[in-house]
Amino acid sequence: AWERVLHPEDRAAVRNRVQALVQAGERGSVEFRLAGPDDASWFRLTAAPSTDDAGSTLDGYLEDISEQRQSRERMHLFSRILEQTADTVIVTDQQFVITFVNPAFERVTGFRSEEAIGHSIDLIRSGLNDDSVYQRMEQALTRGDSCQEVFVNRRKSGEIYYEQKTITPIHDDNGTRVAVVGTGRDITETIQYRERLDFLRYHDPLTELPNRARLEEYLQAMLPRTAADGAGMGLLMLDLNRFSDLNDVHGHATGDHVLRRVAARLEEFAREEDLAARCSADVFALAIPGLVGQERVSDVATRLMTIMEATVKLPGGDTVYLNPSIGLHWCSNPETDPQQLIADTQRALNRAKAVPGLRIADTGQTTSEPARERLQLVTSLRTALEEEEFYLAYQPQILLRDGSVTGHEALLRWRRDGSVPARPDQFIDALEASGLIVPVGQWVLEEACRQWRRWQDQGLEPGRISVNLSVTQLSAPDLPRVVEHAMSSNGLPPDTLELEITENAFLSDLDAHLQTLSELRRLGVRLALDDFGTGYSSLSYLKNFPVQTLKIDRTFIREITTNPGDAAITRAIIRVAKELELAVVAEGVETESQVGYLQQQDCDLVQGYYYDRPLEADELTALLRDNRVRQVPIMPRTHDEGTLLVVDDEPSVLSSLRRLLRREPYRMLSAADAKSAFEALALNRVDVMLVDQRMPGTSGTDLLRTVKRMYPDTVRMVLSGYTDVTAVTEAVNSGAIYKFIAKPWDDGELRAHIADGFHWARGSSQR
């Protein structure tokens, strides 16, 4: 009957429990609610069965456990909340040692609870927070207040993440702080998104360079500052000419790759205080504070042009070469409007692109002046053709194998008004831009053939004649007919004429130009690709060009013995030419060391001032008649037992080494500085180099790093009493040097080291 006072939902459970206790004869308990409106009250019956004369009974007592039950349910709910909440929860003692973490903390940080509990909160600190963050937190905890901060923490993986955290102190009944609870949320994605938005406000998304808005802000801030220092602001703007052709030929993805490479070069070129920016599609800017005078800006522009002209390797393996124009301006007025400064520089850039032959321009002239100059120049050129002011000069082409002259390149010259000849860069582009290049080019072709005929009639042998064709001539539909007439009217054998076409001439109408070149080849004319390495032409097209000769542009030859980049490009062009069975000619050769390096690389022919300047027809006729064309001796390249090059600026050291090594079987060369060393390397096949670490202008390890790139088979050693352990260790580890030998040396050990170097060199050559 007493079951009726129980809550209906608990009656069955209580009955079953009581029956189980009676049957088992054990003491136990059961919890239940009473029936009625207040079903939140819970009781516990603790009882044990007993037997007397009246039969079996259940003896026990009741407890009101309503508060215990509610507390237990709250603790269970709290536990579920800690386990399922997305926020991280961390509890520390008052010394900030971790005593509890929830699953969200484990997911966010990567630390399991057993890895975190017992460790300091420093476990997740990154060291990137400002000290003020922790100062504010400690001040709030000391006051007994909660605080909220954004922390830059570190995951177990080492990755940085951002967490917005609320820190709350926990006190006991006496008000003593016994624990600290931190609840937080990973806001890394939100922070990164905001940072990206802020970044894109002032940066170009493709190259990540600052954009024009950032450039204007920079100029606004820096103009007064640099003027206060007594200097000025230089601004360069660079444009990639015919960049749309690159996009058309290779696609926009490749164009984007090139733009990123240009941006990287610009950033590398810029000083820490400069600002490199991308202003529009293919226009970049470089703001340079602290310069005094426009001449300084011009110097910077010239150096930048050299860097920007270098080759760019495309993702597919092809190579393109940039063709930039640069406008520059210098400003020392602190009140100059940045937009006006940019506009002035843009006008200079437009002038650099518009004026033939001008690649770098400043704001020193008004826009009307260059237009007037161009008009006057074109008028003078028309008169020059009518008055026969043009003439040809001939520069010999030398076969490196035996030093013989194999032919001559016909070069257009202009003796303006009968005075000193004008430089070609002063009028060639104007001929092209005005269209006069077609009649002038035809005159050059016919005159070169006529002059060859004159030499033949005099019993002289000038060899092959090379004539340059412009892109406009190449586009003329009657070019094959003009060439055939020039040859036939002068009795010129077809293979005696070589036509030179610049690389960029192909891109304007590739298919039509290929057809024209094929027709010229059917005439038997030889074709040469001139200025190779300076245009956007892809190496993949080279196999389809009906050419027999590649001419390496002089810009790569100028520093070929000292610049690893130029040397690498030249070597690559020669290798490509050899693989395609093409002859290769190096232009602009001016020094013996350049000749030596090109001989080592198996270049076929060279031309340049080292052998002869371009000669007028009468001068060359006299040389041919008297057989006075220079025969160039072939310089020795090898030694039976090898060659050792010692580089040291102390004469006493060089003298000591000569005495020490005089009886050794190899040849010893010496150099006092890096320049002399590069000349020796170019003129001799050096097996082993022994270099002092401290030299004027450079260090031994830096010199040998360059040598490694240009002459990888040369075994490189450092001999020095000065030891920069870091530099030497890095050089050894990177393979720049083979051994480091300290001064003073032991004679026997030094001989052994050098002998080991020659042994290694011979092994490398065999491999």
XYZ file of N, CA and C in Angstrom, residues 235-399:
495
model
N 62.392 58.582 -58.029
C 61.311 57.672 -58.371
C 61.581 57.100 -59.758
N 61.579 55.774 -59.846
C 61.726 55.064 -61.115
C 60.424 54.359 -61.432
N 60.038 54.369 -62.702
C 58.900 53.573 -63.153
C 59.369 52.733 -64.330
N 59.055 51.444 -64.262
C 59.553 50.473 -65.235
C 58.384 49.795 -65.929
N 58.483 49.690 -67.247
C 57.445 49.057 -68.052
C 58.078 47.959 -68.905
N 57.393 46.822 -69.028
C 57.882 45.718 -69.864
C 57.327 45.893 -71.269
N 58.184 46.257 -72.205
C 57.752 46.480 -73.575
C 57.275 45.186 -74.214
N 56.214 45.295 -74.984
C 55.633 44.169 -75.730
C 55.261 43.011 -74.805
N 54.852 43.350 -73.596
C 54.454 42.302 -72.666
C 53.203 41.574 -73.148
N 52.334 42.286 -73.871
C 51.132 41.638 -74.412
C 51.503 40.520 -75.379
N 52.644 40.674 -76.093
C 53.100 39.602 -76.979
C 53.437 38.355 -76.179
N 54.056 38.557 -75.030
C 54.390 37.425 -74.174
C 53.130 36.694 -73.734
N 52.101 37.446 -73.336
C 50.836 36.824 -72.948
C 50.209 36.075 -74.117
N 50.264 36.678 -75.306
C 49.660 36.041 -76.475
C 50.369 34.747 -76.839
N 51.708 34.742 -76.760
C 52.482 33.568 -77.164
C 52.426 32.470 -76.105
N 52.605 32.849 -74.840
C 52.762 31.850 -73.785
C 51.546 31.707 -72.871
N 50.609 32.635 -72.921
C 49.443 32.563 -72.050
C 49.595 33.446 -70.822
N 48.449 33.769 -70.218
C 48.447 34.703 -69.097
C 49.064 34.106 -67.840
N 48.970 32.787 -67.667
C 49.602 32.177 -66.493
C 51.107 32.373 -66.535
N 51.679 32.215 -67.721
C 53.115 32.458 -67.877
C 53.428 33.935 -67.681
N 52.567 34.802 -68.206
C 52.761 36.236 -67.988
C 52.763 36.585 -66.512
N 51.858 35.959 -65.753
C 51.834 36.200 -64.305
C 53.132 35.736 -63.652
N 53.642 34.601 -64.123
C 54.921 34.101 -63.589
C 56.031 35.123 -63.826
N 56.079 35.686 -65.017
C 57.107 36.675 -65.338
C 56.950 37.910 -64.451
N 55.720 38.357 -64.249
C 55.492 39.528 -63.396
C 55.964 39.266 -61.966
N 55.729 38.057 -61.470
C 56.208 37.734 -60.119
C 57.731 37.728 -60.064
N 58.379 37.249 -61.126
C 59.837 37.248 -61.149
C 60.376 38.688 -61.201
N 59.719 39.543 -61.985
C 60.125 40.949 -62.036
C 59.987 41.582 -60.650
N 58.874 41.290 -59.975
C 58.664 41.833 -58.630
C 59.757 41.359 -57.680
N 60.123 40.072 -57.783
C 61.171 39.538 -56.906
C 62.506 40.229 -57.168
N 62.828 40.465 -58.430
C 64.081 41.152 -58.750
C 64.076 42.584 -58.222
N 62.918 43.228 -58.349
C 62.820 44.614 -57.888
C 62.987 44.686 -56.374
N 62.370 43.742 -55.657
C 62.509 43.723 -54.199
C 63.949 43.434 -53.791
N 64.591 42.516 -54.505
C 65.975 42.185 -54.186
C 66.900 43.366 -54.461
N 66.590 44.121 -55.494
C 67.410 45.283 -55.854
C 67.233 46.426 -54.856
N 66.027 46.582 -54.328
C 65.718 47.718 -53.459
C 66.467 47.626 -52.134
N 66.827 48.789 -51.606
C 67.395 48.843 -50.271
C 66.274 48.718 -49.241
N 66.675 48.575 -47.980
C 65.683 48.409 -46.914
C 64.765 49.614 -46.815
N 65.319 50.817 -47.054
C 64.515 52.029 -46.910
C 63.737 52.393 -48.173
N 63.972 51.679 -49.283
C 63.255 51.954 -50.523
C 61.883 51.285 -50.516
N 61.058 51.655 -51.490
C 59.753 51.011 -51.642
C 59.582 50.590 -53.098
N 59.431 49.279 -53.303
C 59.122 48.734 -54.626
C 57.629 48.510 -54.708
N 57.008 48.866 -55.833
C 55.554 48.791 -55.958
C 55.180 48.366 -57.373
N 53.967 47.811 -57.491
C 53.377 47.538 -58.798
C 52.221 48.515 -58.987
N 52.329 49.340 -60.026
C 51.345 50.407 -60.219
C 50.192 49.983 -61.113
N 50.463 49.142 -62.105
C 49.421 48.671 -63.020
C 49.906 47.369 -63.630
N 49.278 46.945 -64.731
C 49.503 45.615 -65.292
C 50.972 45.232 -65.374
N 51.762 45.970 -66.167
C 53.183 45.643 -66.303
C 54.057 46.850 -66.004
N 53.572 47.735 -65.148
C 54.322 48.924 -64.748
C 54.651 48.810 -63.260
N 55.937 48.924 -62.956
C 56.424 48.837 -61.589
C 57.099 50.157 -61.223
N 57.249 50.389 -59.926
C 57.869 51.624 -59.450
C 58.854 51.307 -58.342
N 59.850 52.168 -58.212
C 60.817 52.069 -57.119
C 61.063 53.472 -56.590
N 60.655 53.712 -55.340
C 60.882 54.999 -54.678
C 62.158 54.898 -53.853
N 63.066 55.870 -54.055
C 64.407 55.791 -53.463
C 64.684 57.084 -52.712
N 64.527 57.107 -51.406
C 64.808 58.326 -50.645
C 66.308 58.499 -50.419
N 66.685 59.750 -50.120
C 68.057 60.022 -49.723
C 69.028 60.225 -50.855
N 68.553 60.455 -52.091
C 69.452 60.678 -53.218
C 69.656 62.175 -53.440
N 70.859 62.530 -53.879
C 71.195 63.934 -54.136
C 71.425 64.095 -55.632
N 70.442 64.670 -56.323
C 70.601 64.963 -57.745
C 70.046 63.887 -58.653
N 69.593 64.326 -59.825
C 69.003 63.422 -60.800
C 70.033 62.439 -61.360
N 71.319 62.835 -61.341
C 72.347 61.938 -61.859
C 72.411 60.659 -61.042
N 72.229 60.783 -59.730
C 72.243 59.585 -58.885
C 71.091 58.665 -59.240
N 69.936 59.228 -59.530
C 68.789 58.411 -59.927
C 69.092 57.704 -61.248
N 69.754 58.400 -62.161
C 70.114 57.798 -63.445
C 71.047 56.615 -63.253
N 71.986 56.744 -62.322
C 72.891 55.630 -62.035
C 72.120 54.415 -61.537
N 71.173 54.653 -60.640
C 70.357 53.550 -60.123
C 69.553 52.909 -61.257
N 68.988 53.746 -62.133
C 68.191 53.228 -63.249
C 69.031 52.362 -64.174
N 70.271 52.764 -64.404
C 71.152 51.973 -65.272
C 71.429 50.613 -64.662
N 71.695 50.572 -63.350
C 71.941 49.279 -62.692
C 70.690 48.421 -62.705
N 69.533 49.042 -62.483
C 68.284 48.291 -62.494
C 68.009 47.727 -63.882
N 68.299 48.499 -64.918
C 68.082 48.019 -66.284
C 68.892 46.755 -66.546
N 70.131 46.727 -66.100
C 70.982 45.553 -66.293
C 70.377 44.320 -65.642
N 69.839 44.493 -64.452
C 69.249 43.358 -63.734
C 67.954 42.900 -64.406
N 67.145 43.851 -64.828
C 65.851 43.505 -65.390
C 65.948 42.894 -66.787
N 67.037 43.130 -67.489
C 67.192 42.577 -68.827
C 67.520 41.091 -68.807
N 67.895 40.561 -67.652
C 68.362 39.179 -67.585
C 67.233 38.200 -67.897
N 67.624 36.981 -68.196
C 66.682 35.945 -68.606
C 65.718 35.562 -67.487
N 64.545 35.096 -67.866
C 63.551 34.548 -66.936
C 63.190 33.152 -67.415
N 63.332 32.179 -66.540
C 62.986 30.804 -66.890
C 61.509 30.568 -66.611
N 60.815 30.005 -67.593
C 59.380 29.776 -67.473
C 59.105 28.420 -66.843
N 57.902 28.209 -66.312
C 57.595 26.939 -65.642
C 57.807 25.708 -66.519
N 57.573 25.833 -67.808
C 57.736 24.692 -68.697
C 59.167 24.435 -69.113
N 60.107 25.257 -68.666
C 61.502 25.075 -69.025
C 62.002 26.036 -70.081
N 61.080 26.715 -70.782
C 61.510 27.697 -71.773
C 62.100 28.923 -71.076
N 62.717 29.772 -71.877
C 63.373 30.970 -71.346
C 62.930 32.194 -72.131
N 62.670 33.288 -71.421
C 62.378 34.558 -72.076
C 63.314 35.616 -71.506
N 63.494 36.676 -72.268
C 64.356 37.767 -71.856
C 63.544 39.055 -71.884
N 63.684 39.835 -70.825
C 62.845 41.011 -70.652
C 63.372 42.188 -71.465
N 62.461 43.077 -71.830
C 62.813 44.251 -72.632
C 62.160 45.473 -71.990
N 62.744 45.981 -70.892
C 62.080 47.055 -70.150
C 62.455 48.450 -70.640
N 61.594 49.405 -70.311
C 61.892 50.836 -70.417
C 61.731 51.438 -69.029
N 62.510 52.483 -68.738
C 62.490 53.080 -67.404
C 62.354 54.592 -67.531
N 61.418 55.157 -66.771
C 61.309 56.599 -66.613
C 61.740 56.976 -65.207
N 62.414 58.112 -65.058
C 62.923 58.483 -63.741
C 62.687 59.962 -63.469
N 62.616 60.282 -62.179
C 62.439 61.680 -61.761
C 63.036 61.840 -60.376
N 63.584 63.011 -60.115
C 64.133 63.335 -58.802
C 63.443 64.578 -58.281
N 63.052 64.542 -57.014
C 62.293 65.645 -56.425
C 62.843 65.951 -55.035
N 63.082 67.229 -54.765
C 63.566 67.640 -53.440
C 62.603 68.596 -52.750
N 61.454 68.843 -53.362
C 60.465 69.755 -52.782
C 59.561 68.974 -51.836
N 59.610 69.253 -50.538
C 58.814 68.463 -49.590
C 57.311 68.642 -49.759
N 56.887 69.695 -50.456
C 55.452 69.953 -50.615
C 54.898 69.382 -51.921
N 55.708 68.644 -52.662
C 55.245 68.061 -53.923
C 54.141 67.051 -53.671
N 53.081 67.147 -54.447
C 51.985 66.197 -54.335
C 52.444 64.838 -54.886
N 52.283 63.749 -54.131
C 52.739 62.439 -54.605
C 52.142 62.052 -55.961
N 50.877 62.378 -56.178
C 50.262 62.036 -57.461
C 50.934 62.786 -58.607
N 51.340 64.019 -58.345
C 52.036 64.777 -59.378
C 53.415 64.188 -59.655
N 54.096 63.746 -58.598
C 55.414 63.120 -58.761
C 55.301 61.844 -59.599
N 54.286 61.048 -59.322
C 54.071 59.826 -60.101
C 53.740 60.165 -61.545
N 52.895 61.179 -61.743
C 52.515 61.567 -63.108
C 53.731 62.058 -63.897
N 54.615 62.824 -63.251
C 55.822 63.305 -63.936
C 56.709 62.130 -64.351
N 56.841 61.179 -63.438
C 57.681 60.009 -63.752
C 57.046 59.169 -64.847
N 55.727 59.082 -64.847
C 55.029 58.341 -65.898
C 55.280 58.975 -67.261
N 55.313 60.308 -67.306
C 55.602 60.978 -68.581
C 57.017 60.647 -69.065
N 57.953 60.582 -68.127
C 59.318 60.193 -68.510
C 59.334 58.768 -69.046
N 58.558 57.884 -68.428
C 58.470 56.504 -68.911
C 57.874 56.454 -70.310
N 56.826 57.226 -70.534
C 56.218 57.266 -71.870
C 57.227 57.741 -72.914
N 58.055 58.693 -72.519
C 59.076 59.191 -73.440
C 60.120 58.112 -73.732
N 60.503 57.366 -72.709
C 61.484 56.294 -72.910
C 60.955 55.241 -73.873
N 59.644 55.017 -73.853
C 59.050 54.011 -74.747
C 58.839 54.556 -76.153
N 58.615 55.877 -76.257
C 58.222 56.442 -77.553
C 59.401 56.835 -78.427
N 60.487 57.309 -77.814
C 61.620 57.798 -78.594
C 62.481 56.628 -79.036
N 62.702 56.447 -80.329
C 63.523 55.325 -80.805
C 64.921 55.367 -80.197
N 65.374 54.211 -79.751
C 66.712 54.095 -79.193
C 66.832 54.538 -77.753
N 65.766 55.075 -77.176
C 65.813 55.579 -75.805
C 65.129 54.571 -74.889
N 65.851 54.024 -73.947
C 65.279 53.036 -73.039
C 65.151 53.572 -71.622
N 65.945 54.589 -71.279
C 65.858 55.238 -69.973
C 65.703 56.730 -70.213
N 64.679 57.329 -69.629
C 64.429 58.755 -69.842
C 64.107 59.419 -68.512
N 64.485 60.699 -68.408
C 64.143 61.473 -67.222
C 63.153 62.566 -67.606
N 62.870 63.435 -66.662
C 61.883 64.497 -66.899
C 62.564 65.806 -67.251
N 63.788 65.735 -67.757
C 64.532 66.951 -68.056
C 64.056 67.677 -69.286
N 63.255 67.006 -70.150
C 62.774 67.640 -71.365
C 61.251 67.635 -71.383
N 60.669 68.587 -72.070
C 59.225 68.612 -72.217
C 58.818 67.624 -73.286
N 57.560 67.269 -73.287
C 57.106 66.265 -74.241
C 57.193 66.767 -75.671
N 57.178 68.091 -75.894
C 57.253 68.602 -77.258
C 58.665 68.519 -77.817
N 59.676 68.588 -76.952
C 61.054 68.563 -77.412
C 61.434 67.243 -78.079
N 61.138 66.087 -77.461
C 61.475 64.845 -78.158
C 60.716 64.673 -79.462
N 59.486 65.165 -79.506
C 58.730 65.065 -80.761
C 59.408 65.884 -81.856
N 59.881 67.104 -81.490
C 60.575 67.938 -82.455
C 61.885 67.284 -82.896
N 62.589 66.654 -81.928
C 63.843 65.968 -82.250
C 63.602 64.820 -83.229
N 62.538 64.055 -82.973
C 62.251 62.914 -83.857
C 61.959 63.395 -85.276
N 61.176 64.468 -85.387
C 60.827 64.995 -86.710
C 62.077 65.457 -87.457
N 62.956 66.170 -86.768
C 64.183 66.638 -87.396
C 65.077 65.476 -87.802
N 65.137 64.447 -86.949
C 65.973 63.297 -87.254
C 65.473 62.560 -88.490
N 64.162 62.323 -88.586
C 63.602 61.626 -89.740
C 63.849 62.422 -91.021
N 63.699 63.743 -90.947
C 63.972 64.581 -92.121
C 65.424 64.439 -92.562
N 66.347 64.437 -91.606
C 67.765 64.299 -91.927
C 68.064 62.927 -92.516
N 67.387 61.893 -92.040
C 67.620 60.545 -92.550
C 67.137 60.413 -93.997
N 66.023 61.050 -94.309
C 65.557 61.019 -95.702
C 66.584 61.693 -96.619
N 67.122 62.796 -96.156
C 68.143 63.495 -96.935
C 69.402 62.644 -97.076
N 69.753 61.919 -95.994
C 70.962 61.102 -96.010
C 70.888 60.033 -97.085
N 69.706 59.439 -97.291
C 69.562 58.411 -98.321
C 69.707 59.021 -99.708
N 69.141 60.201 -99.877
C 69.212 60.867 -101.183
C 70.621 61.379 -101.479
N 71.322 61.867 -100.445
C 72.638 62.475 -100.625
C 73.771 61.470 -100.452
N 73.440 60.193 -100.300
C 74.429 59.124 -100.164
C 75.368 59.367 -98.983
N 74.775 59.741 -97.861
C 75.564 59.937 -96.647
C 75.781 58.623 -95.897
N 75.015 57.597 -96.232
C 75.197 56.296 -95.593
C 76.378 55.568 -96.225
N 77.043 54.765 -95.425
C 78.091 53.890 -95.942
C 78.131 52.645 -95.064
N 78.878 51.639 -95.496
C 78.983 50.385 -94.762
C 80.375 50.239 -94.166
N 80.406 49.700 -92.969
C 81.659 49.279 -92.342
C 81.566 47.771 -92.126
N 82.707 47.101 -92.107
C 82.724 45.641 -92.067
C 83.565 45.177 -90.879
N 82.947 44.362 -90.029
C 83.661 43.839 -88.859
C 83.932 42.356 -89.062
N 85.193 41.932 -88.898
C 85.531 40.531 -89.168
C 84.936 39.578 -88.135
N 84.656 38.376 -88.578
C 84.219 37.281 -87.706
C 85.327 36.244 -87.701
N 85.815 35.882 -86.502
C 87.008 35.066 -86.336
C 86.620 33.660 -85.908
N 87.203 32.672 -86.566
C 87.000 31.281 -86.188
C 87.963 30.954 -85.050
